[in-house]
Tab-separated table of N, CA and C and ligand atoms in Angstrom:
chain	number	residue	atom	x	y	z
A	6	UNK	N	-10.192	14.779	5.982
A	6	UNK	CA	-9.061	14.066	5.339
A	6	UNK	C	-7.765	14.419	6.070
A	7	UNK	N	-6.897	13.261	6.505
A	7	UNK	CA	-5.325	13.421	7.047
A	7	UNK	C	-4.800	14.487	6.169
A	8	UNK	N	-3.652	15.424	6.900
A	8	UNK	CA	-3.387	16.215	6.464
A	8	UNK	C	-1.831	15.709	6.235
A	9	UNK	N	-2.040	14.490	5.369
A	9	UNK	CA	-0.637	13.581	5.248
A	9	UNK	C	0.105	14.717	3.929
A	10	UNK	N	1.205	13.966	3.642
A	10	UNK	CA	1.530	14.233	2.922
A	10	UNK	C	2.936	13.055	2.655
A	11	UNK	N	4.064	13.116	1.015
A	11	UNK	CA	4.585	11.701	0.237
A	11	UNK	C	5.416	11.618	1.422
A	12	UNK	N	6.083	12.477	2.107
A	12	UNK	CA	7.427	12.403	2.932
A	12	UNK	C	6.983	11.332	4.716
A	13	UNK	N	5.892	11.360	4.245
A	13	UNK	CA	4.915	10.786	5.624
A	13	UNK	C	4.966	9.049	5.147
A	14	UNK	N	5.207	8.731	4.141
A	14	UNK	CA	5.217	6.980	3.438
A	14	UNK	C	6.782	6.708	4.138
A	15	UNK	N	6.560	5.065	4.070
A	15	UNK	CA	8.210	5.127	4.413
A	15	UNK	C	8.482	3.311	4.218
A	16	UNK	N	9.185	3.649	3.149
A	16	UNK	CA	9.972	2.081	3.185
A	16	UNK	C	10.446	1.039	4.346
A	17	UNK	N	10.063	0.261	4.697
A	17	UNK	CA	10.680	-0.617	5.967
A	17	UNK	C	11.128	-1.930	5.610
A	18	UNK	N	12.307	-1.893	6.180
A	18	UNK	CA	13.162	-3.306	6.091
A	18	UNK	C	12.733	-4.112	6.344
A	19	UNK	N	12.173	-5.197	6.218
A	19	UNK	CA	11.245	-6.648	6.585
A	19	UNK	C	12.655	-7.570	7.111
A	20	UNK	N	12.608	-7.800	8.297
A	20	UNK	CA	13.699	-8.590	8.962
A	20	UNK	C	13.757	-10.069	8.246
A	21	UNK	N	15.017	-10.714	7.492
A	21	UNK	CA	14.955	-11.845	7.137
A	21	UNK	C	16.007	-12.735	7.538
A	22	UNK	N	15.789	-13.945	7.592
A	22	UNK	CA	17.120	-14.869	8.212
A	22	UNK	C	17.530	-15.967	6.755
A	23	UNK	N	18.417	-15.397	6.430
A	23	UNK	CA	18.807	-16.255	5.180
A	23	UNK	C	19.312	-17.838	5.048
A	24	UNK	N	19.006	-18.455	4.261
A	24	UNK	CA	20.095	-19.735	4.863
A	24	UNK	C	20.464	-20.715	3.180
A	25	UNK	N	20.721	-21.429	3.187
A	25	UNK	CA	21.028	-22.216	1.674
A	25	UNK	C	19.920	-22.603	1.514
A	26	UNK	N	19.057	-23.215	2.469
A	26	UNK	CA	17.955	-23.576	2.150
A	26	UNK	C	16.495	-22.650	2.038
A	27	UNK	N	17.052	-21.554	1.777
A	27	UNK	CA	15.936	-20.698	1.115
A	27	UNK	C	16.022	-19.510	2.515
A	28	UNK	N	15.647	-18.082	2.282
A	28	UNK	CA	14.778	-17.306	3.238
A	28	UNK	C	13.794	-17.007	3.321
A	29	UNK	N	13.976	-16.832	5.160
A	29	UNK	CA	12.376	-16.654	5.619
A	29	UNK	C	12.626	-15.064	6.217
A	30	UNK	N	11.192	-14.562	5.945
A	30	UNK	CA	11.287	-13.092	6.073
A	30	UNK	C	10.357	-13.049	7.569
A	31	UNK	N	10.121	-12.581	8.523
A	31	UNK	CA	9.101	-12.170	9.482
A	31	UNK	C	8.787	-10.782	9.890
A	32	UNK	N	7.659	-10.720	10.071
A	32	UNK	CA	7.003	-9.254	10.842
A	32	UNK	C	6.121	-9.488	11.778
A	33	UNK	N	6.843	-8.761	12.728
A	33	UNK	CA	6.726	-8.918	13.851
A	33	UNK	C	5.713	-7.773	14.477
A	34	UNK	N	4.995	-7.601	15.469
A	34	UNK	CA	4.053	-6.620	15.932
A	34	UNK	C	4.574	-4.947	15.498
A	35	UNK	N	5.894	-5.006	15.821
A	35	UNK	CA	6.278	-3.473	16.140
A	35	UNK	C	7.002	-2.959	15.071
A	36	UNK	N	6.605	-4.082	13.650
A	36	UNK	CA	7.332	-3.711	12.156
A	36	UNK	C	6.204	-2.537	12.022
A	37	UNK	N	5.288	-2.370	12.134
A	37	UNK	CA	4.515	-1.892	11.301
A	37	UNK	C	3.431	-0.797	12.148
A	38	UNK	N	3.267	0.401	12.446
A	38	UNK	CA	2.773	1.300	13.207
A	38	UNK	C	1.095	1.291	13.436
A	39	UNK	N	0.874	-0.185	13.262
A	39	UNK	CA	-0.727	-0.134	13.725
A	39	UNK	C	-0.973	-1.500	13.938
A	40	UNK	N	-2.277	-1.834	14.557
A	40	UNK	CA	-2.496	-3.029	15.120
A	40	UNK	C	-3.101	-3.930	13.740
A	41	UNK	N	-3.010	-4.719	13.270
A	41	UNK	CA	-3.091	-5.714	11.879
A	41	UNK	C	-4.946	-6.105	11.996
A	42	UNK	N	-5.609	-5.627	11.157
A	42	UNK	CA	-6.994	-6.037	11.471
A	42	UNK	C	-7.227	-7.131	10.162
A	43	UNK	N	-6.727	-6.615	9.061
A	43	UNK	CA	-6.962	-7.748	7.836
A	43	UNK	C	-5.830	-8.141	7.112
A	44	UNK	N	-5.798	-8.989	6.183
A	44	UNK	CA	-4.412	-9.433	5.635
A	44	UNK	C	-5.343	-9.555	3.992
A	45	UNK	N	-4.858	-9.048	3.015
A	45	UNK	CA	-5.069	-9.711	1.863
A	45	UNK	C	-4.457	-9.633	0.809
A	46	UNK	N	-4.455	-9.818	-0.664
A	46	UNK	CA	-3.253	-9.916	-1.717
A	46	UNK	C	-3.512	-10.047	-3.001
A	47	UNK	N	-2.901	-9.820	-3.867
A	47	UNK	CA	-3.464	-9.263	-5.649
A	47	UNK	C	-2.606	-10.382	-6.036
A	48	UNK	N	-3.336	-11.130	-6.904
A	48	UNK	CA	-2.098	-11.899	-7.618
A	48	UNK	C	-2.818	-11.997	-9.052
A	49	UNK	N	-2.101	-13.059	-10.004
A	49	UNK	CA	-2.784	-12.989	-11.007
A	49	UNK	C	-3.107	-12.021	-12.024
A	50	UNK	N	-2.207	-10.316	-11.615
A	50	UNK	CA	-2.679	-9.018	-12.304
A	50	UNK	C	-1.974	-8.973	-13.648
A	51	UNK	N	-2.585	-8.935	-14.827
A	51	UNK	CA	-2.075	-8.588	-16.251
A	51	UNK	C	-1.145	-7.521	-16.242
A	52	UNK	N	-0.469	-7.356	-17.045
A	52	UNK	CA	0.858	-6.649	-16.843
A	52	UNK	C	0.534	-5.204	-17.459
A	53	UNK	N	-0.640	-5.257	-18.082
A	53	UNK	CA	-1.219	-4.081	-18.393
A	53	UNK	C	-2.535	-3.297	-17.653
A	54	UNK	N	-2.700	-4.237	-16.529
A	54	UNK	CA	-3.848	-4.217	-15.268
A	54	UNK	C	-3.376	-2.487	-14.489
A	55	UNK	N	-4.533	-1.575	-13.972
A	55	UNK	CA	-4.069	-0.778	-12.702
A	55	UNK	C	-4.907	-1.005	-11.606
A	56	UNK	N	-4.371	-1.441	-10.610
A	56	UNK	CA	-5.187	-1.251	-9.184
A	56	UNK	C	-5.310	0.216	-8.490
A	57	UNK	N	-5.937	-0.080	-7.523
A	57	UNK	CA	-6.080	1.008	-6.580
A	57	UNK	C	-6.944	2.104	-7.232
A	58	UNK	N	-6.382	3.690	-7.215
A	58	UNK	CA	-7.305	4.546	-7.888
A	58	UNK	C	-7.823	5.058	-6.894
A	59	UNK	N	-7.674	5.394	-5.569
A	59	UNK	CA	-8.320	5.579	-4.496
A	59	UNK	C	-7.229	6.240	-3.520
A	60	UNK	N	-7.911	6.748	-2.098
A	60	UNK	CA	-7.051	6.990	-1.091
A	60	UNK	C	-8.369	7.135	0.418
A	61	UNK	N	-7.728	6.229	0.944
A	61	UNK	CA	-8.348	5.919	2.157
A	61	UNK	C	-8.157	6.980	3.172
A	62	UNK	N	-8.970	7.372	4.224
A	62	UNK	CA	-9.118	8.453	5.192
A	62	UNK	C	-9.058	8.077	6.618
A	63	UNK	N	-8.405	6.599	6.890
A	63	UNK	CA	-8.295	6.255	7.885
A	63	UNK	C	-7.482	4.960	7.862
A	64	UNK	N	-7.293	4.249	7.055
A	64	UNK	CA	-6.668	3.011	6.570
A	64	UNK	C	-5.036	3.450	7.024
A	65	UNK	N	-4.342	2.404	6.994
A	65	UNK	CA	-2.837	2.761	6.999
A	65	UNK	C	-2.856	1.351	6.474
A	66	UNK	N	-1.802	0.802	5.685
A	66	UNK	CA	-1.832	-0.339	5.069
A	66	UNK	C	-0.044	-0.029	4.637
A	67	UNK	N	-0.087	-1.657	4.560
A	67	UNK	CA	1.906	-1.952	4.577
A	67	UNK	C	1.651	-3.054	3.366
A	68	UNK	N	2.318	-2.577	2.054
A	68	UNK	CA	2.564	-3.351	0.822
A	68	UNK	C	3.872	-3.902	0.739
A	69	UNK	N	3.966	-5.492	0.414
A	69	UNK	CA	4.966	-5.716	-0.005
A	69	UNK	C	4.691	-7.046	-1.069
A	70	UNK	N	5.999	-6.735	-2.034
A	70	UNK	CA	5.905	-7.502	-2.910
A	70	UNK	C	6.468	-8.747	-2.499
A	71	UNK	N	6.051	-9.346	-2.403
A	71	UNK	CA	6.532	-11.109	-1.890
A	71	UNK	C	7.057	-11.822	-3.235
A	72	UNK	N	6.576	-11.408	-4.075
A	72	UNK	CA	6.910	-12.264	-5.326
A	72	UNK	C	6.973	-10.945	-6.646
A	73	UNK	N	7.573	-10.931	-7.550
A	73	UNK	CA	7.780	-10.131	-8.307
A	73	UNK	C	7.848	-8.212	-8.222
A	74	UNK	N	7.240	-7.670	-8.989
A	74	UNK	CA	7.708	-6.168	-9.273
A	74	UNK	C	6.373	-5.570	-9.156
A	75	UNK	N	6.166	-4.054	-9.010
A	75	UNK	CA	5.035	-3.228	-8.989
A	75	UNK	C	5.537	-2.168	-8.883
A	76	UNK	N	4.495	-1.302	-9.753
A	76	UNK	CA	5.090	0.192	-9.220
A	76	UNK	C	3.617	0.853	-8.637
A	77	UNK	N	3.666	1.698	-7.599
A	77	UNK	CA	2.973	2.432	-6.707
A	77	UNK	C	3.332	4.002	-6.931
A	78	UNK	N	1.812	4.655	-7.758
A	78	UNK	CA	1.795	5.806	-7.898
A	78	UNK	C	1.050	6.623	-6.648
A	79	UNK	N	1.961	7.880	-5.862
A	79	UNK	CA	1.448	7.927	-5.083
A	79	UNK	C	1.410	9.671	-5.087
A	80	UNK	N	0.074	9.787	-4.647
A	80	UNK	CA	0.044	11.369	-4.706
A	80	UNK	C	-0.720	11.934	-2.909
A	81	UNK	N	0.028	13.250	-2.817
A	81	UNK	CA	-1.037	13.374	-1.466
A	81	UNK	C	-1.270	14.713	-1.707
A	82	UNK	N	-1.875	15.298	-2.679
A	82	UNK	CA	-3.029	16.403	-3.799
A	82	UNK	C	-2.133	17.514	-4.013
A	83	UNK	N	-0.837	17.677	-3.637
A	83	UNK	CA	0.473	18.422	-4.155
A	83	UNK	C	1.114	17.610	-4.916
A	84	UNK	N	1.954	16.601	-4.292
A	84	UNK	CA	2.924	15.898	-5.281
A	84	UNK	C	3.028	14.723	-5.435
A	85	UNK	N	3.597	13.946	-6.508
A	85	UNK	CA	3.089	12.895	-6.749
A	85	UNK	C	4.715	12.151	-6.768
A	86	UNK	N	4.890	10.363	-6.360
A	86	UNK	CA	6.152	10.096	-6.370
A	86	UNK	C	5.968	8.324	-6.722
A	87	UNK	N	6.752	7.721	-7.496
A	87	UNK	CA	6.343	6.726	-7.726
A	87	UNK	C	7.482	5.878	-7.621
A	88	UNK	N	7.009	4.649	-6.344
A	88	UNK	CA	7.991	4.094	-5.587
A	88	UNK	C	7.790	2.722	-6.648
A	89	UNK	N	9.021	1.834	-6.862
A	89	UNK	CA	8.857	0.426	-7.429
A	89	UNK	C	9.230	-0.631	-6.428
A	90	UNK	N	8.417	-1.230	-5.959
A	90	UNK	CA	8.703	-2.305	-4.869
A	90	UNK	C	8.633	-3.809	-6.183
A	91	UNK	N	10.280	-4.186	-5.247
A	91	UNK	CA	10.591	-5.706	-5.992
A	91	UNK	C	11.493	-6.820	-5.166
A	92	UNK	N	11.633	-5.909	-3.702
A	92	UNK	CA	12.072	-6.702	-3.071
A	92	UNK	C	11.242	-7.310	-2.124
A	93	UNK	N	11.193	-8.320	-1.602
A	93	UNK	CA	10.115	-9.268	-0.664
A	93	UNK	C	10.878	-8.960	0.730
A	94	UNK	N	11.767	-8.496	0.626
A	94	UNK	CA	12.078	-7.572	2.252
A	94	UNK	C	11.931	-6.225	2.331
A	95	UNK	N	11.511	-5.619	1.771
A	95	UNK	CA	11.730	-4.540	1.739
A	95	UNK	C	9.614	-3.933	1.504
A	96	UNK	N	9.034	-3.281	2.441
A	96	UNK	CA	7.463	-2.995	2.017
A	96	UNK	C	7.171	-1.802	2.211
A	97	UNK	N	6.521	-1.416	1.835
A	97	UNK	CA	5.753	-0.049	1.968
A	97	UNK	C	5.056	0.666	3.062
A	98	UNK	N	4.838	1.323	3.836
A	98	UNK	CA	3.916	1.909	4.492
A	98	UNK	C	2.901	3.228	3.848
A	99	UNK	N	1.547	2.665	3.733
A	99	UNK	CA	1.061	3.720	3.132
A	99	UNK	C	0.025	4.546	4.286
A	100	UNK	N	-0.110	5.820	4.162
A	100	UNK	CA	-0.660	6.011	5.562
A	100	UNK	C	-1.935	6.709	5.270
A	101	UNK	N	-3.085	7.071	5.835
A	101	UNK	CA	-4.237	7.599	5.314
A	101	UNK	C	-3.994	9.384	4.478
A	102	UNK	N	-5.274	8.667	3.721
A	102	UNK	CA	-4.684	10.589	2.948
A	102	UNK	C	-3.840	10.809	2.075
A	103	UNK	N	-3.555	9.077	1.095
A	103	UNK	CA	-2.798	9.443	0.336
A	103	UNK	C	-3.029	8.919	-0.969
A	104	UNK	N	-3.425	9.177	-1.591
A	104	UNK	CA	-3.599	8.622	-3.411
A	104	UNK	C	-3.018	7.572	-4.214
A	105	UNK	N	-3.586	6.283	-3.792
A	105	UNK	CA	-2.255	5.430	-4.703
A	105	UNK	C	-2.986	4.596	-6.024
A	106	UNK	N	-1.901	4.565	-6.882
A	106	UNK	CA	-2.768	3.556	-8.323
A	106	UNK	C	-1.493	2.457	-8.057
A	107	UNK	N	-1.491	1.345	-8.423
A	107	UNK	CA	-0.397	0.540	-8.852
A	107	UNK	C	-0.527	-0.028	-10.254
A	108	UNK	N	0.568	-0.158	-10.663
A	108	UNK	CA	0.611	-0.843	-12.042
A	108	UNK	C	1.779	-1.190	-12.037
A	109	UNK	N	1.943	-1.784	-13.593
A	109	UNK	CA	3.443	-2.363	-14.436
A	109	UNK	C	3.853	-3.340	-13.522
A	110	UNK	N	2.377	-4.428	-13.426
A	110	UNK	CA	3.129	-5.707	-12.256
A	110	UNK	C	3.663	-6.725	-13.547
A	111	UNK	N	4.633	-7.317	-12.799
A	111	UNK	CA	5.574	-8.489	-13.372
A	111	UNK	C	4.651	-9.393	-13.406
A	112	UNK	N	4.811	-10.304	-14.248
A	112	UNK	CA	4.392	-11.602	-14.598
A	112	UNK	C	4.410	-12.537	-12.902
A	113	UNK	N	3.512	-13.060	-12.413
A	113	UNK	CA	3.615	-13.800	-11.409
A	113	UNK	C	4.137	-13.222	-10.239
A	114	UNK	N	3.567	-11.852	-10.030
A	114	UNK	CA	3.765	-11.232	-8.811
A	114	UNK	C	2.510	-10.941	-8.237
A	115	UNK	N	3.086	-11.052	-7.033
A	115	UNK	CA	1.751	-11.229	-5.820
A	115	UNK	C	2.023	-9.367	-4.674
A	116	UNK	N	1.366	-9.209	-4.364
A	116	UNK	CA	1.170	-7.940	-3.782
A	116	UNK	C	0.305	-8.324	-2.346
A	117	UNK	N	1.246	-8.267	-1.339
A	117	UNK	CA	0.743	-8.418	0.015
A	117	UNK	C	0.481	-7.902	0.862
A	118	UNK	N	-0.926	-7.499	1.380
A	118	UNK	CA	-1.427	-6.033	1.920
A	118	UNK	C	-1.679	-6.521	3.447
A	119	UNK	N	-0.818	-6.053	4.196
A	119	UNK	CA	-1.186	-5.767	5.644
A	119	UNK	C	-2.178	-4.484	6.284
A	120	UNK	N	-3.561	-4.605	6.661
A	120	UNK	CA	-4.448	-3.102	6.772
A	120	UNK	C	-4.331	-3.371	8.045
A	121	UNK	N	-4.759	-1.988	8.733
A	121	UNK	CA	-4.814	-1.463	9.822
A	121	UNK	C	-6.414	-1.917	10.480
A	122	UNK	N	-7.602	-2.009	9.583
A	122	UNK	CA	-8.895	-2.239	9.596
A	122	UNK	C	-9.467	-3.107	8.965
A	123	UNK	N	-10.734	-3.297	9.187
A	123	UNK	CA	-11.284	-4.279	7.954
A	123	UNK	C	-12.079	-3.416	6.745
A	124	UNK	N	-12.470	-4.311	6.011
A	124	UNK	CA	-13.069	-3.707	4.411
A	124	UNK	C	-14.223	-2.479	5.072
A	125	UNK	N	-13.956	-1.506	4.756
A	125	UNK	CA	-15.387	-0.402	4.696
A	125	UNK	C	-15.146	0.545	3.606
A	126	UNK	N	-16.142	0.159	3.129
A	126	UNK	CA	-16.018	0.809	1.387
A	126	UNK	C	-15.872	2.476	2.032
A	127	UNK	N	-16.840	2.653	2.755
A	127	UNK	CA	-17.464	4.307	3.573
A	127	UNK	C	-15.216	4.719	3.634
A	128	UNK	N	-14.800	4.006	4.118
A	128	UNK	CA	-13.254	4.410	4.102
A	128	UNK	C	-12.644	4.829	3.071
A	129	UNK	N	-13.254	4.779	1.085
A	129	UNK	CA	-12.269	5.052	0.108
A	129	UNK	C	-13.055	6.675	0.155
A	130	UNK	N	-11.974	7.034	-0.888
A	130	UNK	CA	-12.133	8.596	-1.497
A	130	UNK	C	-11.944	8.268	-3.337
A	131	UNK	N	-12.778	7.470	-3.890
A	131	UNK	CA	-12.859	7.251	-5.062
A	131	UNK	C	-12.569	8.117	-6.403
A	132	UNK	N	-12.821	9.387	-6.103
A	132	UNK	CA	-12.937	10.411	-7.153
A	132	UNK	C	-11.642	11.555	-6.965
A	133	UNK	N	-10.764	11.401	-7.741
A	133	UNK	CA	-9.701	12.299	-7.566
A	133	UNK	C	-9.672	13.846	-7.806
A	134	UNK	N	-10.364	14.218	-7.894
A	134	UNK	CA	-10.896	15.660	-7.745
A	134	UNK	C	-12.003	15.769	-6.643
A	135	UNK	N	-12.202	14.828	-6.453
A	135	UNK	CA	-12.846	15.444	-4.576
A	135	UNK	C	-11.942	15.104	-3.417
A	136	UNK	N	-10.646	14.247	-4.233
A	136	UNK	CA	-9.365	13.647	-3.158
A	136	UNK	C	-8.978	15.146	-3.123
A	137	UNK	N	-8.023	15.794	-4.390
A	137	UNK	CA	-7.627	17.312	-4.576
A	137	UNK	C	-8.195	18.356	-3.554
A	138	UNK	N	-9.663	18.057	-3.680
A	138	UNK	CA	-9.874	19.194	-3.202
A	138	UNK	C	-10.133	18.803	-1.774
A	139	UNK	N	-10.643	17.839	-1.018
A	139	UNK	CA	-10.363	17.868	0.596
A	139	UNK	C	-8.873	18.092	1.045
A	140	UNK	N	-7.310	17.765	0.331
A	140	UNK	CA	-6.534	18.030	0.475
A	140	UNK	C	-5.690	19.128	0.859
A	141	UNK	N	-6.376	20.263	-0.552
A	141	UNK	CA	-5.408	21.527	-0.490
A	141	UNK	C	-6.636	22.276	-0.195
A	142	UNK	N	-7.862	21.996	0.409
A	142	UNK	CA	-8.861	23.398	0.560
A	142	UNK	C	-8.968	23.342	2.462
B	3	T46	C1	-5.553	-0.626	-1.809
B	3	T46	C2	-4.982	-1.457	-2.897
B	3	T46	C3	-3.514	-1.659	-2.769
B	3	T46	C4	-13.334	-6.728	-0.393
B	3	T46	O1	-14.435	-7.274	-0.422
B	3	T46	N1	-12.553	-6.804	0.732
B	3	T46	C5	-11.314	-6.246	0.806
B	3	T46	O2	-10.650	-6.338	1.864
B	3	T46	C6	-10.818	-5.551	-0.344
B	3	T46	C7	-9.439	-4.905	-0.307
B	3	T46	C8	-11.604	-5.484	-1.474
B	3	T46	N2	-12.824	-6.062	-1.482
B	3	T46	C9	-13.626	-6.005	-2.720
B	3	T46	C10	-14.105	-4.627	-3.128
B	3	T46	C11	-14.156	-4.730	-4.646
B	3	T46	O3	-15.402	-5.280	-5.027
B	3	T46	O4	-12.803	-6.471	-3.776
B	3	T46	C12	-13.063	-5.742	-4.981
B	3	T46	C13	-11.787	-5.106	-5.501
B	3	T46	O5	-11.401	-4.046	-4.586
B	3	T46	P1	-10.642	-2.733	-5.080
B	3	T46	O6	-11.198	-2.299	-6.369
B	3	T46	O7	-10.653	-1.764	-3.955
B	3	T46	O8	-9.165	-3.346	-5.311
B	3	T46	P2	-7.816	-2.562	-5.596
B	3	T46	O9	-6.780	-3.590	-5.894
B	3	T46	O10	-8.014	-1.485	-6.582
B	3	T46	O11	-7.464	-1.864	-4.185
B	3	T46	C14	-7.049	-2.678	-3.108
B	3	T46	C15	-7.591	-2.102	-1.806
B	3	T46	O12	-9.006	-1.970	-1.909
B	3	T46	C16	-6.995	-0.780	-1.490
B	3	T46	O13	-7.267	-0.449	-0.148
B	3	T46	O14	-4.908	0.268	-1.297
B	3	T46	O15	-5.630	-2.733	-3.058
């Protein structure tokens, strides 16, 4: 397991060009510190729904809310910090080795996941006491 830790996440400005007729946001290759293998997105989540529950051991993945609110609980088996993404410029970098749940999504918010890889289940760490303990042992 990465020997990450919360100060290792990092908010990034999503470059946007504003205009009357609406903005457009882009990301570009060198927004985001890894090469883009999958793209996918949560929508539709009950406002009392939690995702995630997991922490990947090789994944690096960039969240952003394109449409409404979320909050991202994030732990890396010391401390825990919980970021609220609600701006559609503004996304997440989450990097391997780190514990995240999300919840308290807004009504008609979409959650847009840029990964580093494609789906391999063999990549989660499902059980948070075997996350704990590859962490701090
Ligand atoms: C993460 C958070 C933010 C696939 O078949 N392909 C995929 O690319 C993904 C992401 C999921 N799945 C399947 C696996 C499960 O049967 O979709 C189902 C739901 O996946 P999961 O329970 O992992 O969904 P979330 O929302 O709890 O977690 C997902 C990502 O898996 C995870 O990497 O960080 O979104």
């Amino acid at each position: 397991m990465k020997n990450t830790t919360i100060s290792d996440l990092k908010i990034i400005q999503i470059d946007k060009i504003k205009e009357e007729r609406g903005t457009l946001s882009v990301i570009e290759k060198d927004v985001v510190p890894f090469q883009l293998k999958r793209v996918y997105y949560l929508y539709d989540v009950p406002s009392d729904a939690y995702r995630g529950g997991h922490a990947h051991k090789e994944l690096y993945q960039f969240l952003i809310p394109v449409s409404g609110s979320f909050d991202v609980i994030l732990n890396d088996g010391y401390n825990t910090k919980t970021i609220t993404l609600n701006k559609p410029d503004k996304g997440l970098l989450i990097v391997p080795g780190i514990w995240r749940e999300l919840e308290n999504f807004s009504s008609g918010s979409v959650c847009l996941v840029l990964a580093s890889e494609v789906y391999d289940e063999d990549d989660y760490i499902r059980d948070f006491e075997l996350f704990k303990t590859l962490k701090t042992t």
